[in-house]
Short mmCIF file of C-alpha atoms in Angstrom, two decimals:
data_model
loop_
_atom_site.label_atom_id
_atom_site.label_comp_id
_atom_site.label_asym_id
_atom_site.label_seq_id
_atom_site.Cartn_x
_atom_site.Cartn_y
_atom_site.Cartn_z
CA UNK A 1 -21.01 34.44 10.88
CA UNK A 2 -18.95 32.62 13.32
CA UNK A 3 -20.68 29.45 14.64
CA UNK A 4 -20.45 28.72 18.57
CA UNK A 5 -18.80 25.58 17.14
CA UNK A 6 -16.44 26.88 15.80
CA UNK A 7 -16.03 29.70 18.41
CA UNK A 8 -15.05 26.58 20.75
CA UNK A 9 -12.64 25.72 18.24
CA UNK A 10 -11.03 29.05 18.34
CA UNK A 11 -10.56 28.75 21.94
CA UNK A 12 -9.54 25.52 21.71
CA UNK A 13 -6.40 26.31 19.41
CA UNK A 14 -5.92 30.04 22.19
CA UNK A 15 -5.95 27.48 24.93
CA UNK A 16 -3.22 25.05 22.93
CA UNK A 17 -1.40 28.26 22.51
CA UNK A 18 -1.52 29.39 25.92
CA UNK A 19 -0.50 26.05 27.35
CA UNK A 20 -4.05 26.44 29.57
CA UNK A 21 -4.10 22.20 29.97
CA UNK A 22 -7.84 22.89 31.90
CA UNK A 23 -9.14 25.53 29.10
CA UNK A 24 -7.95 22.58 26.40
CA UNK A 25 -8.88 19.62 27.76
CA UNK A 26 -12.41 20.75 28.95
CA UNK A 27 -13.22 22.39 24.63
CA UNK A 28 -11.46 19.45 23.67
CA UNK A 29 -13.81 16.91 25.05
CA UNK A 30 -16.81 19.00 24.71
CA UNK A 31 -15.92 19.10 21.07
CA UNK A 32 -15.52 15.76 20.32
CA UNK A 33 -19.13 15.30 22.06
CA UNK A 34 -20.72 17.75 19.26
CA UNK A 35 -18.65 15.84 16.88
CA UNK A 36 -20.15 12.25 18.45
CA UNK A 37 -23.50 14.51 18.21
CA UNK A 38 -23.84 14.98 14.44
CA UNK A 39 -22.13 11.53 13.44
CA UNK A 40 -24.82 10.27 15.73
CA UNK A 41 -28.20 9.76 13.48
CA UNK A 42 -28.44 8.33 10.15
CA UNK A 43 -26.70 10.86 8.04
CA UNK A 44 -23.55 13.05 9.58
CA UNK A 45 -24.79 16.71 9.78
CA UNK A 46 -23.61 19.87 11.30
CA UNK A 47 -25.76 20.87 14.72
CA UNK A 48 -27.20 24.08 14.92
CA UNK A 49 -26.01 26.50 17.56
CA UNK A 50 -28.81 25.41 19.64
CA UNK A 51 -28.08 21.90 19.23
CA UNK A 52 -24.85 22.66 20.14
CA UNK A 53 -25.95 24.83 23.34
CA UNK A 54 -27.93 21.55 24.60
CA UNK A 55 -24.24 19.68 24.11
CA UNK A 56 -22.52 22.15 26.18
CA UNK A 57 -25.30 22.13 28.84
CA UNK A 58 -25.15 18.59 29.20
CA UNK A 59 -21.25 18.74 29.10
CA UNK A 60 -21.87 21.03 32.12
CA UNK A 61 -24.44 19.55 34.02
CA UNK A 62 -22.07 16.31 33.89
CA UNK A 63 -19.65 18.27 35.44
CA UNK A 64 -21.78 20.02 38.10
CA UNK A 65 -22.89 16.13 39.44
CA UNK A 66 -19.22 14.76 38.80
CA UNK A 67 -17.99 17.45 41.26
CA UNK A 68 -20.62 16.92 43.68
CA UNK A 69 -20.13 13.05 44.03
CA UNK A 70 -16.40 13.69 44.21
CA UNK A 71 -17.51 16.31 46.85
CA UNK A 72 -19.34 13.80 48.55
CA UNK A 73 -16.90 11.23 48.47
CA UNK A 74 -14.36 13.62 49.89
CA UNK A 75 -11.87 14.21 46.88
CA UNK A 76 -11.84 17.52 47.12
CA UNK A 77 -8.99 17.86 44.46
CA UNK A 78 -10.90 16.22 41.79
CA UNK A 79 -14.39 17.65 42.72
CA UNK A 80 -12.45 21.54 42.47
CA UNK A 81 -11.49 20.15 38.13
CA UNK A 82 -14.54 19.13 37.57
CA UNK A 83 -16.20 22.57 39.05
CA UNK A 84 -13.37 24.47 36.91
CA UNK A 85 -14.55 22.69 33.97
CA UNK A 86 -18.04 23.73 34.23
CA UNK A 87 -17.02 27.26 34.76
CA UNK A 88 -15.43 27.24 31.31
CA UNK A 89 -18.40 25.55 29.86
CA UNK A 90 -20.61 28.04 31.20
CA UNK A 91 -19.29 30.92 29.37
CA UNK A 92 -20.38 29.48 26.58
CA UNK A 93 -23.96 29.35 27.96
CA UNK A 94 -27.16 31.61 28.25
CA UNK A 95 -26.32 33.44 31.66
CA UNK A 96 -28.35 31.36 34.34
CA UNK A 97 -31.45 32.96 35.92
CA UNK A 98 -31.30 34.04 39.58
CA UNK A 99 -33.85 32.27 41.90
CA UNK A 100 -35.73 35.32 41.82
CA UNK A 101 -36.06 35.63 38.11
CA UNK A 102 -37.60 31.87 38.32
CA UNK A 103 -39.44 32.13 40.81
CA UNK A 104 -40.81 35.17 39.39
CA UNK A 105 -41.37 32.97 35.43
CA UNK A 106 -43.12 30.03 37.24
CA UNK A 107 -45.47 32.16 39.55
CA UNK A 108 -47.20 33.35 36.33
CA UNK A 109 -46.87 30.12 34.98
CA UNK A 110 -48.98 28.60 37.72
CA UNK A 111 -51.47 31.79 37.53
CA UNK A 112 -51.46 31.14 33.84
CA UNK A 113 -52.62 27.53 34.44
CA UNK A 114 -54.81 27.72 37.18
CA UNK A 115 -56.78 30.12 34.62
CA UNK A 116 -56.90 27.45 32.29
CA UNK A 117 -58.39 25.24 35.16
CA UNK A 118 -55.48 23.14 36.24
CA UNK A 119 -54.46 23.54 39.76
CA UNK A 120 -52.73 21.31 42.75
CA UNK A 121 -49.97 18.53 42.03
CA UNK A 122 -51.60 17.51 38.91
CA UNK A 123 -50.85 21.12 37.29
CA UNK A 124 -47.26 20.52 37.09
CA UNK A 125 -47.20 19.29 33.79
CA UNK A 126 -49.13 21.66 32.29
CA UNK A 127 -46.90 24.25 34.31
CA UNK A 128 -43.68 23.25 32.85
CA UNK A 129 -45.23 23.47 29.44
CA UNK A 130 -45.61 26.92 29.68
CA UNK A 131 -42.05 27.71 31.98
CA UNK A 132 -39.68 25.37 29.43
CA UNK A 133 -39.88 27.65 26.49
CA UNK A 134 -39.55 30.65 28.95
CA UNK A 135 -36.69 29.67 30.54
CA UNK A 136 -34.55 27.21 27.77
CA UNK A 137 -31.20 26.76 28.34
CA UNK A 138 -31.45 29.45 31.58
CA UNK A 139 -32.42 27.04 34.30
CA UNK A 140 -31.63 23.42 34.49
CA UNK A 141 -35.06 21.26 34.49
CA UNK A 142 -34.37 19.96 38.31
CA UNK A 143 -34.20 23.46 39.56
CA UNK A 144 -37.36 24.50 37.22
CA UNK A 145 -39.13 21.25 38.51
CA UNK A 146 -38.36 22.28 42.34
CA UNK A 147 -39.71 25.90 42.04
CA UNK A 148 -43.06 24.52 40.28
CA UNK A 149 -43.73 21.97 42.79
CA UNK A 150 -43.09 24.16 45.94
CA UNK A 151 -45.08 26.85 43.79
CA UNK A 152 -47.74 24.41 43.38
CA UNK A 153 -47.72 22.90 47.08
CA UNK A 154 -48.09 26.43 48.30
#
């Protein structure tokens, strides 16, 4: 069974191969971030694909804000890498849901609570408890958190 680590390694060495400098550098650093990742506790292990899923989010959603601010600071050039970087990193990830697929998870989330008696702002948390498992690794917690509260506000 071929690990997604080791599926990134694969790539990795294609990439090399192919003289693709984004493709390498991007597996290359996300790689060495698993590698920080299991050397990190008190005994070196090997991460689970899901442990290595939450690396690769993370990778990506450091990406995603490092374009934006370079968006924002208007370096466009370096804002477009960053956003190329995430795209590689996201084929490695759980497709994303659509706003509508969300929308649709946390509306029977908020049913679901306001059954068990919670309703108003003070439901969120109990709302997110029920939408995280749902919709792990498929929706990034500030977009899940958005959708409850205007769910909730409504």
């Amino acid at each position: 069974m071929t690990t997604l680590k080791s599926k990134l390694q694969e790539d990795l060495t294609a990439a090399i191969r192919e003289r693709d400098e984004l493709r390498s550098s991007t597996l290359r650093l996300t790689l060495s971030a698993i590698t920080k990742e299991e050397v990190s506790g008190k005994s070196a292990r090997e991460l689970s694909d899901d442990e290595v899923q939450k690396v690769i989010t993370r990778e990506a959603k450091k990406r995603r804000e490092a374009a934006e601010a370079f968006a924002n600071g208007g370096r466009a050039e370096q804002a477009e890498r960053e956003q190329a970087e995430g795209e590689v990193l996201a084929a490695y990830l759980p497709k994303q849901l659509s706003d509508g697929e969300l929308q649709e998870i946390v509306a029977q989330a908020v049913e679901e609570a306001k059954a068990a008696g919670a309703e108003g702002p003070r439901a969120m948390g109990q709302v997110m408890k029920i939408v995280n498992p749902k919709v792990a690794g498929q929706a990034e917690g500030g977009r899940v958190a958005a959708v409850v509260k205007q769910l909730l506000a409504g």
